[in-house]
Amino acid sequence: MPETLTLSLADKIRSLKKTRNAVLVAHNYQIGEIQELADYLGDSLGMAKFAAQAREPVILVCGVHFMAESAALLNPNKTILIPDLEAGCSLSECITADQLRAWKSEHPGAAVVAYVNTSAEVKAESDVCCTSSNALKIVESFPPEREILFVPDMYLGQWVRSRSQRKIHLWNGSCHTHVRIRSEPILQLKQQHPKAEFLMHPECGCLTACMHLADKILSTDGIIQRAHESSAKEFIIATETGILHRLNKENPGKKFYPAAPEATCEFMKKNTLEKVLWSLEDLRYRVTVPEETAQKARQSLERMMAIS
Ligand code: CIZ
């Protein structure tokens, strides 16, 4: 896209945000141009919390659909918009509420811990939500003898299981982008950059193979924070590539090598500057959750926030 067009679109968006009394919250995996316009940039929980504290009545969520739903759950009286309804999440689609109900019936008495990458219907069938930064703490908040059903990400679940003594059953779900991150290129990068710190997201498909090689296994916000705090000058980053924009911008002088340059989520990239502009112009696409589902799903999110 020519720079002049990008600039003028960005200016129009800034001015429309004011006219519409809207704030723009964006996920760390969004395209750089959208990150630059964000009033809040971070992970899905941070986005929803920021939205809850914002005085503005219109929240434009630049992320994927479950993120807009979480914002809608925590902000029932605000208008929650997403620029493209097709910005879905492959991980969230790995489990439906019917499938979860059937699984629960095979494990009566088990507690359900749902990663935030789930639909509101699945959250409503769960006892508590978790993010990649608090999953271990959430699981360990249950009595040790209680069985846990962990949905939907098996890699995050495996990581939690490797660190806790709990009886955790895993749903066979995964993120189609993070499964593309394999161990061989990471081993090569480690050889090429022996001083680099290796920061890994727990959704990665090579989690089991690479867990022992990682300096830290972190959520996106955890990776951002670690890059700021670490004295290392080079980092190997195993997660969706959108995070590199922020890492490079906020850490001049440090180098970031993507473990898989092709690990780009096409759903995250559905949101473009044009669609952001149209979303503000037409106040579309509005994301709402039916009240009965919302009440139960909200409880799962609120229980997580109370624990973490
Ligand atoms: O909670 C989020 O935003 C997700 C899905 C990942 C992360 O680590 O930020």
Coordinates of C-alpha atoms and ligand atoms in Angstrom, one line a residue:
M1 CA 0.0 0.0 0.0
P2 CA 1.5 3.4 -0.9
E3 CA 2.6 5.4 2.2
T4 CA 0.5 8.4 1.4
L5 CA -2.6 6.3 1.3
T6 CA -1.7 4.6 4.5
L7 CA -1.1 8.0 6.2
S8 CA -4.4 9.4 5.1
L9 CA -6.3 6.4 6.1
A10 CA -4.6 6.5 9.5
D11 CA -5.5 10.2 9.9
K12 CA -9.2 9.5 9.0
I13 CA -9.3 6.7 11.5
R14 CA -7.8 8.9 14.3
S15 CA -10.4 11.6 13.6
L16 CA -13.3 9.1 13.3
K17 CA -12.4 7.6 16.6
K18 CA -13.0 11.0 18.2
T19 CA -16.2 11.6 16.3
R20 CA -17.6 8.2 17.3
N21 CA -16.3 8.4 20.8
A22 CA -14.6 5.1 20.3
V23 CA -11.4 3.4 21.5
L24 CA -9.4 0.9 19.4
V25 CA -8.0 -2.1 21.2
A26 CA -5.6 -4.3 19.3
H27 CA -4.0 -7.7 19.8
N28 CA -0.2 -8.2 19.6
Y29 CA -0.7 -10.2 16.4
Q30 CA -2.4 -7.4 14.3
I31 CA -0.7 -5.8 11.3
G32 CA 1.7 -3.1 12.3
E33 CA -0.4 -0.2 10.9
I34 CA -3.3 -1.2 13.2
Q35 CA -1.0 -1.6 16.2
E36 CA 0.1 2.0 15.6
L37 CA -3.4 3.3 15.9
A38 CA -4.3 1.3 19.0
D39 CA -5.3 3.0 22.3
Y40 CA -4.4 -0.3 23.9
L41 CA -2.2 -3.0 22.5
G42 CA -1.8 -6.4 24.2
D43 CA -3.3 -9.8 24.8
S44 CA -7.0 -10.6 24.8
L45 CA -7.5 -10.3 28.5
G46 CA -5.7 -6.9 28.7
M47 CA -7.9 -5.7 25.7
A48 CA -11.1 -6.7 27.5
K49 CA -10.0 -5.2 30.8
F50 CA -9.0 -1.9 29.1
A51 CA -12.3 -1.8 27.3
A52 CA -14.1 -2.2 30.7
Q53 CA -12.3 0.8 32.2
A54 CA -12.6 3.0 29.1
R55 CA -15.1 5.8 29.4
E56 CA -15.8 5.7 25.6
P57 CA -19.1 3.8 24.7
V58 CA -17.7 2.3 21.5
I59 CA -14.9 -0.3 21.5
L60 CA -13.4 -1.4 18.2
V61 CA -11.7 -4.7 18.8
C62 CA -8.9 -5.4 16.3
G63 CA -8.3 -9.1 16.9
V64 CA -10.3 -12.2 16.2
H65 CA -13.9 -13.0 17.1
F66 CA -13.5 -14.6 20.5
M67 CA -11.6 -11.4 21.6
A68 CA -14.5 -9.2 20.6
E69 CA -16.9 -11.6 22.4
S70 CA -14.8 -11.4 25.6
A71 CA -14.9 -7.6 25.4
A72 CA -18.7 -7.9 24.9
L73 CA -19.0 -10.2 27.9
L74 CA -17.1 -7.8 30.2
N75 CA -18.7 -4.7 28.8
P76 CA -22.4 -5.5 28.3
N77 CA -23.4 -1.8 28.0
K78 CA -20.9 -0.9 25.4
T79 CA -21.0 -1.2 21.6
I80 CA -18.4 -3.7 20.6
L81 CA -17.3 -3.7 17.0
I82 CA -15.0 -6.0 14.9
P83 CA -13.8 -4.8 11.4
D84 CA -14.3 -8.2 9.8
L85 CA -16.6 -10.9 10.9
E86 CA -14.5 -13.5 9.2
A87 CA -11.7 -12.9 11.6
G88 CA -12.2 -16.2 13.4
C89 CA -9.9 -18.4 15.4
S90 CA -9.1 -22.0 14.3
L91 CA -8.3 -23.0 17.9
S92 CA -11.6 -21.7 19.2
E93 CA -13.4 -23.7 16.5
C94 CA -11.8 -26.9 17.7
I95 CA -14.5 -27.4 20.2
T96 CA -18.3 -26.7 20.3
A97 CA -20.5 -26.4 23.4
D98 CA -22.2 -29.7 22.4
Q99 CA -18.9 -31.5 22.2
L100 CA -17.9 -30.1 25.6
R101 CA -21.2 -31.2 27.1
A102 CA -20.6 -34.7 25.8
W103 CA -17.1 -34.8 27.2
K104 CA -18.3 -33.5 30.6
S105 CA -20.8 -36.3 30.7
E106 CA -18.0 -38.8 30.4
H107 CA -16.2 -37.2 33.4
P108 CA -18.8 -36.3 36.0
G109 CA -17.4 -34.1 38.7
A110 CA -14.4 -32.9 36.6
A111 CA -13.7 -29.1 36.5
V112 CA -13.5 -27.5 33.0
V113 CA -10.8 -25.0 32.4
A114 CA -11.2 -23.2 29.1
Y115 CA -8.5 -21.3 27.4
V116 CA -9.8 -17.8 26.4
N117 CA -9.6 -18.9 22.8
T118 CA -13.1 -20.4 23.0
S119 CA -16.5 -19.2 22.0
A120 CA -18.9 -17.7 24.5
E121 CA -21.0 -20.9 24.4
V122 CA -18.0 -23.0 25.4
K123 CA -17.0 -20.5 28.1
A124 CA -20.6 -20.8 29.4
E125 CA -20.1 -24.6 29.8
S126 CA -16.8 -24.1 31.6
D127 CA -16.0 -23.6 35.3
V128 CA -13.3 -21.1 34.7
C129 CA -11.2 -19.5 31.9
C130 CA -7.5 -19.2 31.6
T131 CA -4.9 -17.4 29.4
S132 CA -1.5 -18.7 28.6
S133 CA 0.0 -16.5 31.3
N134 CA -2.2 -17.8 34.2
A135 CA -3.2 -21.4 33.1
L136 CA -1.0 -23.1 35.7
K137 CA -2.3 -20.9 38.5
I138 CA -5.9 -21.5 37.5
V139 CA -5.5 -25.3 37.3
E140 CA -3.8 -25.3 40.7
S141 CA -6.6 -23.4 42.2
F142 CA -8.7 -26.6 42.2
P143 CA -8.2 -29.2 44.9
P144 CA -5.5 -31.7 43.9
E145 CA -7.9 -34.7 43.7
R146 CA -10.3 -32.9 41.3
E147 CA -10.0 -34.1 37.7
I148 CA -9.5 -31.3 35.1
L149 CA -10.8 -31.1 31.5
F150 CA -8.6 -28.7 29.7
V151 CA -9.9 -27.2 26.4
P152 CA -9.1 -26.6 23.6
D153 CA -5.3 -26.3 23.2
M154 CA -3.5 -29.5 23.8
Y155 CA -0.1 -27.9 23.8
L156 CA -0.9 -25.4 26.4
G157 CA -2.6 -28.2 28.3
Q158 CA 0.5 -30.4 28.0
W159 CA 2.7 -27.6 29.3
V160 CA 0.5 -27.1 32.3
R161 CA 0.4 -30.9 32.9
S162 CA 4.2 -31.0 32.8
R163 CA 4.3 -28.5 35.6
S164 CA 1.5 -29.6 37.9
Q165 CA 0.7 -32.9 39.6
R166 CA -3.0 -32.6 38.6
K167 CA -5.0 -35.2 36.6
I168 CA -5.6 -33.2 33.4
H169 CA -7.4 -34.5 30.4
L170 CA -6.6 -32.7 27.2
W171 CA -8.9 -31.8 24.3
N172 CA -7.2 -32.5 21.0
G173 CA -7.2 -28.9 19.7
S174 CA -4.5 -26.7 18.4
C175 CA -3.9 -23.3 16.7
H176 CA -3.2 -23.9 12.9
T177 CA -0.6 -21.1 13.0
H178 CA 1.3 -22.2 16.1
V179 CA 1.4 -25.9 14.9
R180 CA 3.5 -24.7 12.0
I181 CA 6.3 -23.7 14.3
R182 CA 8.7 -26.7 14.3
S183 CA 11.8 -27.7 16.1
E184 CA 14.3 -28.0 13.3
P185 CA 14.5 -24.3 12.4
I186 CA 14.7 -23.4 16.1
L187 CA 17.7 -25.7 16.5
Q188 CA 19.4 -24.0 13.5
L189 CA 18.7 -20.6 14.8
K190 CA 20.1 -21.5 18.2
Q191 CA 23.3 -22.7 16.5
Q192 CA 23.5 -19.5 14.4
H193 CA 22.8 -17.2 17.4
P194 CA 24.1 -19.0 20.5
K195 CA 23.7 -16.0 22.7
A196 CA 20.1 -15.4 21.8
E197 CA 17.4 -16.0 24.4
F198 CA 14.7 -18.3 23.2
L199 CA 11.2 -17.2 24.1
M200 CA 8.4 -19.6 23.2
H201 CA 4.6 -19.4 23.3
P202 CA 2.9 -22.5 24.8
E203 CA 0.6 -23.0 21.8
C204 CA 3.6 -24.0 19.6
G205 CA 3.4 -27.4 17.9
C206 CA 7.0 -28.2 18.8
L207 CA 6.3 -27.5 22.5
T208 CA 7.2 -31.0 23.7
A209 CA 10.4 -31.2 21.6
C210 CA 11.5 -27.7 22.5
M211 CA 10.3 -27.1 26.0
H212 CA 13.7 -28.0 27.5
L213 CA 15.5 -25.5 25.1
A214 CA 13.3 -22.5 25.8
D215 CA 14.6 -19.9 28.2
K216 CA 11.0 -18.9 28.9
I217 CA 7.6 -20.1 27.9
L218 CA 5.3 -17.1 27.9
S219 CA 2.1 -15.4 26.6
T220 CA 2.5 -12.6 24.1
D221 CA 2.4 -10.0 26.9
G222 CA 5.0 -12.1 28.7
I223 CA 7.3 -12.1 25.7
I224 CA 6.9 -8.3 25.3
Q225 CA 7.8 -7.8 29.0
R226 CA 10.7 -10.3 28.9
A227 CA 12.2 -8.6 25.9
H228 CA 12.2 -5.2 27.7
E229 CA 13.7 -6.6 30.9
S230 CA 16.3 -9.0 29.6
S231 CA 19.9 -8.0 29.2
A232 CA 20.1 -10.2 26.1
K233 CA 20.6 -8.5 22.8
E234 CA 19.2 -11.2 20.6
F235 CA 16.0 -13.3 20.9
I236 CA 14.5 -16.2 19.0
I237 CA 10.7 -15.7 19.1
A238 CA 8.4 -18.7 18.6
T239 CA 4.9 -17.3 18.1
E240 CA 2.7 -15.6 15.4
T241 CA 4.9 -13.1 13.5
G242 CA 2.7 -10.0 14.2
I243 CA 4.4 -9.6 17.6
L244 CA 7.7 -8.7 15.8
H245 CA 6.4 -5.2 14.9
R246 CA 6.1 -4.3 18.6
L247 CA 9.2 -6.1 19.7
N248 CA 11.3 -4.3 17.1
K249 CA 9.7 -0.9 17.7
E250 CA 10.0 -1.0 21.5
N251 CA 13.5 -2.5 21.7
P252 CA 15.8 -0.6 19.4
G253 CA 19.3 -2.2 19.5
K254 CA 17.9 -5.7 20.2
K255 CA 17.4 -8.3 17.4
F256 CA 14.5 -10.7 17.1
Y257 CA 14.6 -13.8 14.9
P258 CA 11.2 -15.4 14.2
A259 CA 11.3 -19.2 14.8
A260 CA 9.0 -19.5 11.8
P261 CA 8.6 -16.5 9.5
E262 CA 5.7 -18.2 7.8
A263 CA 3.7 -18.5 11.1
T264 CA 1.3 -15.8 10.2
C265 CA -2.4 -16.1 11.1
E266 CA -4.5 -15.2 8.1
F267 CA -7.5 -14.6 10.4
M268 CA -5.6 -12.0 12.5
K269 CA -4.6 -10.4 9.2
K270 CA -8.2 -10.1 8.0
N271 CA -8.3 -6.7 9.7
T272 CA -6.9 -4.0 7.5
L273 CA -6.9 -0.2 7.8
E274 CA -9.7 0.1 5.2
K275 CA -11.9 -2.2 7.2
V276 CA -11.1 -0.4 10.4
L277 CA -12.2 2.8 8.8
W278 CA -15.5 1.3 7.4
S279 CA -16.2 -0.2 10.8
L280 CA -16.0 3.2 12.4
E281 CA -17.9 4.9 9.6
D282 CA -20.8 2.4 9.7
L283 CA -20.5 1.2 13.3
R284 CA -20.2 -2.4 12.1
Y285 CA -19.8 -5.3 12.8
R286 CA -21.4 -5.4 16.2
V287 CA -20.6 -8.3 18.4
T288 CA -23.1 -9.3 21.0
V289 CA -23.7 -12.5 23.1
P290 CA -27.2 -13.6 24.0
E291 CA -27.9 -12.8 27.7
E292 CA -28.4 -16.3 29.0
T293 CA -25.0 -17.5 27.5
A294 CA -23.4 -14.2 28.5
Q295 CA -24.3 -14.6 32.2
K296 CA -22.6 -18.0 32.4
A297 CA -19.6 -17.2 30.2
R298 CA -19.0 -14.0 32.2
Q299 CA -18.8 -16.0 35.4
S300 CA -16.0 -18.1 33.9
L301 CA -14.1 -15.0 32.9
E302 CA -14.7 -13.3 36.2
R303 CA -13.6 -16.4 38.2
M304 CA -10.3 -16.3 36.2
M305 CA -9.8 -12.7 37.0
A306 CA -10.5 -13.2 40.7
I307 CA -7.8 -16.0 40.8
S308 CA -5.1 -14.4 38.7
Ligands
CIZ1 O1 -4.8 -14.3 25.2 C1 -4.4 -14.0 24.1 O2 -4.4 -12.9 23.7 C2 -3.8 -15.1 23.3 C3 -4.7 -15.9 22.6 C4 -2.5 -15.3 23.3 C5 -1.5 -14.5 24.0 O3 -0.6 -15.1 24.6 O4 -1.6 -13.3 24.1

